[in-house]
Tab-separated table of C-alpha atoms in Angstrom:
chain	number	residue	atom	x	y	z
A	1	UNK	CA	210.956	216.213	310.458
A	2	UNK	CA	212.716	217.593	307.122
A	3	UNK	CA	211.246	216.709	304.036
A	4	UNK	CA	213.173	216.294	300.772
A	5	UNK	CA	214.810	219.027	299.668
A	6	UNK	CA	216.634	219.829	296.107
A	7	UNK	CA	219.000	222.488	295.129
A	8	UNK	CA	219.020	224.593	293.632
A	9	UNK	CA	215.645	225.733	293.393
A	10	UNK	CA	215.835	227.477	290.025
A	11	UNK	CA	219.386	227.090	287.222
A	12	UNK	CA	219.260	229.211	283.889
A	13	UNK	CA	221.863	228.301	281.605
A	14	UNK	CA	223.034	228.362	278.481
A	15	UNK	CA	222.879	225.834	276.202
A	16	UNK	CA	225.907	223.189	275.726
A	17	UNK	CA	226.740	223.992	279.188
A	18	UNK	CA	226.834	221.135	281.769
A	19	UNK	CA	224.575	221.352	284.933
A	20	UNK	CA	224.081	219.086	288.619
A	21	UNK	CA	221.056	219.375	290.415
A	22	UNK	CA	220.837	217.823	293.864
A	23	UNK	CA	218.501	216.117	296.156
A	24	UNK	CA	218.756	215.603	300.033
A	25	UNK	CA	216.533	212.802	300.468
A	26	UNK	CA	214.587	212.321	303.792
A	27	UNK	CA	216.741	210.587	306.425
A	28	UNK	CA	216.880	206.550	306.392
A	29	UNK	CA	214.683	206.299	302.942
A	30	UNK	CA	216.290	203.715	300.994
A	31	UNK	CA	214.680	204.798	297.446
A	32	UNK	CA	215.374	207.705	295.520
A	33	UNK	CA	213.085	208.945	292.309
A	34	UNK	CA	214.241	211.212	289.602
A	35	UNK	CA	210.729	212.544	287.949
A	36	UNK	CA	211.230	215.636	284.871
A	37	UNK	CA	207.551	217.614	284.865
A	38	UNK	CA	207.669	219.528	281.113
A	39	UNK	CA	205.130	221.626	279.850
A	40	UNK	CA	203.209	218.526	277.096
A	41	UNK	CA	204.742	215.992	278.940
A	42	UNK	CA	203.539	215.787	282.167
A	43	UNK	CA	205.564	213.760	285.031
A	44	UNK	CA	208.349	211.486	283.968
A	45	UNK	CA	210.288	208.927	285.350
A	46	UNK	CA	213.974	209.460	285.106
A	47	UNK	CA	215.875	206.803	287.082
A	48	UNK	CA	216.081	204.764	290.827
A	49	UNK	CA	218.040	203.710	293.091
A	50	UNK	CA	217.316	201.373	295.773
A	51	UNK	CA	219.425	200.271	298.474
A	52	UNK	CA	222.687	199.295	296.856
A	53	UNK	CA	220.937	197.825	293.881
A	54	UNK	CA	221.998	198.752	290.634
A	55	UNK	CA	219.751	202.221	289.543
A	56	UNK	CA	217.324	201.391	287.342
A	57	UNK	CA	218.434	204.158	284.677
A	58	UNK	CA	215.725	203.031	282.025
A	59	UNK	CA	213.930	206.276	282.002
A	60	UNK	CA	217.100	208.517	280.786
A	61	UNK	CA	216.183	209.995	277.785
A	62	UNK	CA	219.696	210.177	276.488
A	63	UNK	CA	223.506	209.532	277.358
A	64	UNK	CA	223.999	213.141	278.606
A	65	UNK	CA	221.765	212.315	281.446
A	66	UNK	CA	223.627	210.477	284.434
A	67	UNK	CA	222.552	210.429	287.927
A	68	UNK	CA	224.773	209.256	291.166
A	69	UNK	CA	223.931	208.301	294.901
A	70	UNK	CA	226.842	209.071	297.471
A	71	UNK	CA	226.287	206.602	300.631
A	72	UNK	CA	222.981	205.599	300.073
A	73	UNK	CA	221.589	209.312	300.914
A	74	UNK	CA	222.261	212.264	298.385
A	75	UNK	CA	221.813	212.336	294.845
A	76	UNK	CA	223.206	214.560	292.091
A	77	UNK	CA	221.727	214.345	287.981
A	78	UNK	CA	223.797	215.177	285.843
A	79	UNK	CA	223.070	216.747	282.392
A	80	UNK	CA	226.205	217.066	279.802
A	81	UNK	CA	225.841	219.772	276.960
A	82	UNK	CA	222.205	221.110	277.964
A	83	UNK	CA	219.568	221.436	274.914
A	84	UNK	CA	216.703	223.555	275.050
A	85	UNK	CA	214.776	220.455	275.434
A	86	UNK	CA	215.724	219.801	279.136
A	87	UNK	CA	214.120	222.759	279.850
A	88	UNK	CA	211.803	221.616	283.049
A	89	UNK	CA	211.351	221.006	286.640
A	90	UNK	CA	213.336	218.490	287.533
A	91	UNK	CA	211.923	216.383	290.965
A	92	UNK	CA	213.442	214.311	293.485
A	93	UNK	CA	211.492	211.814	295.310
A	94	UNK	CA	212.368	209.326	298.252
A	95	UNK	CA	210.578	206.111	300.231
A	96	UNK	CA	211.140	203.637	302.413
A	97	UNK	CA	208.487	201.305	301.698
A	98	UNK	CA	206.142	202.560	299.014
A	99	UNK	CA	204.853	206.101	299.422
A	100	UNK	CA	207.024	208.798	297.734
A	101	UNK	CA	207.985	211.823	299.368
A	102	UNK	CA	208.717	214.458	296.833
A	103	UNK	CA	210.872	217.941	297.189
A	104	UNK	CA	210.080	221.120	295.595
A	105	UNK	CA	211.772	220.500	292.578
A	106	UNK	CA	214.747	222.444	290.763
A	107	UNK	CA	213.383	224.397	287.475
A	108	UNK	CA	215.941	224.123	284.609
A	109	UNK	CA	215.717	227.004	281.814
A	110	UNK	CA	218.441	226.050	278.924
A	111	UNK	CA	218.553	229.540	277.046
B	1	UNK	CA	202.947	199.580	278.794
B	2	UNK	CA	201.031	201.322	281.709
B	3	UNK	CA	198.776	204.388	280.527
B	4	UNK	CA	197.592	207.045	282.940
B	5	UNK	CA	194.202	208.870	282.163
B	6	UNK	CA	192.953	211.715	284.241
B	7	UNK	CA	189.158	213.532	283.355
B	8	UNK	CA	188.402	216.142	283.799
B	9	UNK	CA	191.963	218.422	282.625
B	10	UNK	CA	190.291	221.014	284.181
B	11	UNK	CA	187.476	221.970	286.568
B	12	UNK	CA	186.135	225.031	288.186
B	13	UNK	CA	183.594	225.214	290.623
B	14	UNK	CA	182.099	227.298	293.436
B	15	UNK	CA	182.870	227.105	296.765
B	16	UNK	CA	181.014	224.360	298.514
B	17	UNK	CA	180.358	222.134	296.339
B	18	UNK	CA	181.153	218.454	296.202
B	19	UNK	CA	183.349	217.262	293.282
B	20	UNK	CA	184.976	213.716	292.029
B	21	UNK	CA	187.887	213.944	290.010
B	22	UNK	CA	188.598	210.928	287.433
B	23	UNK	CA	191.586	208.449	286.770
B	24	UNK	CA	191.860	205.510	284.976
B	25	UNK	CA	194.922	203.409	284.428
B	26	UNK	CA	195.382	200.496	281.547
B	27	UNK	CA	197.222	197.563	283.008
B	28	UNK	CA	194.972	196.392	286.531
B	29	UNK	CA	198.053	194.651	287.796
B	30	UNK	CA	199.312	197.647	290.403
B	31	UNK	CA	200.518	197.590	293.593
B	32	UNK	CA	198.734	200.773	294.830
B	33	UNK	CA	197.972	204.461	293.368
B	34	UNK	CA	198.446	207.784	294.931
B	35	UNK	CA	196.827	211.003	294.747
B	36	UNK	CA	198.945	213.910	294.583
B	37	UNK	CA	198.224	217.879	294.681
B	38	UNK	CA	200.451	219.994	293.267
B	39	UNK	CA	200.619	223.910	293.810
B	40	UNK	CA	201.763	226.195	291.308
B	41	UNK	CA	205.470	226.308	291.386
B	42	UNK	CA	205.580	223.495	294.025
B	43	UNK	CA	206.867	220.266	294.665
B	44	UNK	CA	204.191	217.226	295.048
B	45	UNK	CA	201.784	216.788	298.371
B	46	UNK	CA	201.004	212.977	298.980
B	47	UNK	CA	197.098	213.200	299.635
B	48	UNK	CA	196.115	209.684	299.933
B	49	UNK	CA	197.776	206.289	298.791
B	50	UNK	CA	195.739	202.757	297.950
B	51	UNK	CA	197.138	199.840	298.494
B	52	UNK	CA	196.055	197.084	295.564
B	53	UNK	CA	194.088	194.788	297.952
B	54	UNK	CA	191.920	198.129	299.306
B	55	UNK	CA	188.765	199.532	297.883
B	56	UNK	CA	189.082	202.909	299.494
B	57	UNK	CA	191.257	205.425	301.851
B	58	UNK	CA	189.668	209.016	303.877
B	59	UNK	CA	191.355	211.909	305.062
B	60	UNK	CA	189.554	214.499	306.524
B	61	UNK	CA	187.682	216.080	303.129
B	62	UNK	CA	188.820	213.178	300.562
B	63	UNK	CA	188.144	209.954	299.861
B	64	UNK	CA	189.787	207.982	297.493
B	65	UNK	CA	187.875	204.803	296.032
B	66	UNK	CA	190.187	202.428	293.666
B	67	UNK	CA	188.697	199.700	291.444
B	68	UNK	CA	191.747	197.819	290.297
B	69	UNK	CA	189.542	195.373	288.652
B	70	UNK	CA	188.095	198.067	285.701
B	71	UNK	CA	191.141	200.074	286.304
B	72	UNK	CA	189.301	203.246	287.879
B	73	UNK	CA	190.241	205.330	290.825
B	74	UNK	CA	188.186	208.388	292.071
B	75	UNK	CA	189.055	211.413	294.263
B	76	UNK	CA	185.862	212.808	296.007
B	77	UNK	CA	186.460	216.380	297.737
B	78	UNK	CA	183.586	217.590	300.300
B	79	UNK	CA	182.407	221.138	300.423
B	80	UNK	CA	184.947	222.181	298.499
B	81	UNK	CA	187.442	225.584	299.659
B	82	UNK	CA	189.413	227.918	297.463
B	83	UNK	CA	192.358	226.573	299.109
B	84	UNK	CA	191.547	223.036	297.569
B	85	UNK	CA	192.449	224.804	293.712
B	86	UNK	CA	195.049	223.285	292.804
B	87	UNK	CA	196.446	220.493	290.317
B	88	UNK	CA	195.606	217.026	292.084
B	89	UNK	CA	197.701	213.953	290.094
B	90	UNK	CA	197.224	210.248	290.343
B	91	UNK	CA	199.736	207.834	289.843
B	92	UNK	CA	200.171	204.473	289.903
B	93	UNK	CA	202.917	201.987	291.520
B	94	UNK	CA	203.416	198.743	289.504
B	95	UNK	CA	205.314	196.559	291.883
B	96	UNK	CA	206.109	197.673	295.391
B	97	UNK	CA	209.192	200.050	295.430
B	98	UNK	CA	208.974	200.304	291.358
B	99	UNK	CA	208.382	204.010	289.535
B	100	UNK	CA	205.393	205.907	289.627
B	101	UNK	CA	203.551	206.499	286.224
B	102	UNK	CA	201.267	209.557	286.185
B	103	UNK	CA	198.294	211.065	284.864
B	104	UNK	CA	198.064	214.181	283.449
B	105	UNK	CA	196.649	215.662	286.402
B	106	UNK	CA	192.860	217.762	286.974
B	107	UNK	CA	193.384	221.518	287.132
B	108	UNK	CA	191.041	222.825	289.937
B	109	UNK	CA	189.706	226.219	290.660
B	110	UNK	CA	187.530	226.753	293.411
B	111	UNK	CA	185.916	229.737	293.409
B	112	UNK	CA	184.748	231.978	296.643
């Protein structure tokens, strides 16, 4: 069956610019992971949703960074007036009971 | 706050040999931990997940051992292939459903 997939695979822009990356999770997984993989700072926990819980959003490492679930399935972060910082590979992740499933990833180059 | 630790960082050996590939984690109180590989430019591969209450999991080449108790988990890979280099990643689950926290992750080269 069809994994996760997130699109789209690679974004280069420039910085201040805002950009959405998307993820497709796999069909009738209830969670969905936000992860950012940087170069010094390995794997990251951005935010979660589960269900129609409230995200857990505790892993946002600033206001520009917003993330949205549309019917339970796909996901779009959002990141408002890009810094060269959020340069990174940005990874989606879904489950339905504990094991994560995890898509390619979309790389992010702020120039 | 949950700490990750992977050892080696990196690791190269030839092909056919057997290898183990450290993690150790801070706070025992998990749910399970998962190895992950991780090709260059690629997304993550689940290898093998633990649950909390289970000392150890197999597929095919790997085994996976977990001691929640000292907070130690080992990957063991069998007559080892060039197409096993790769970056292999633990991480650990915290409550069921909850965020993954990672290690650092073992670089491995296998050599023909």
């Amino acid at each position: 069956g069809a994994g996760v997939s997130q699109s789209p695979s690679n974004k280069v822009t420039e910085k201040g610019k805002d950009v959405e990356l998307r993820c497709d999770p796999i069909s009738g997984h209830t969670a969905l992971y936000w992860y950012r993989q940087s170069l010094g700072q390995g794997l990251e926990f951005l935010i979660y949703f589960q269900g129609n819980s409230a995200p857990d959003k505790s892993g946002l490492p600033s206001d520009r960074f917003s993330a949205e679930r549309t019917g339970g399935s796909v996901s779009t972060l959002t990141i408002q007036r890009t810094q060269q910082e959020d340069s990174a590979v940005y990874l989606c992740a879904s489950s339905l009971f504990s094991e994560q499933y995890f898509g390619p990833g979309t790389r992010l180059t702020v120039t | 706050k949950q700490e990750v630790t992977q050892i080696p960082a990196a690791l190269s050996v030839p092909e056919g040999e057997n290898l183990v590939l450290n993690c150790s984690f801070t706070d025992s109180a998990i749910y399970n931990l998962q190895w992950f590989r991780q090709d260059p430019g690629k997304g993550l591969t689940s290898l093998l997940l633990i649950q909390s209450s289970q000392r150890e999991q197999t597929s095919g080449r790997l085994n996976a051992s977990l001691d929640k108790s000292s907070g130690r988990s080992t990957l063991y890979i069998a007559a080892s292939q060039p197409g096993d280099s790769a970056t292999y990643l633990c991480a650990v689950e915290e409550t069921s459903g909850s965020r993954l926290t990672f290690g650092e992750g073992t670089q491995l080269t296998v050599n023909p």
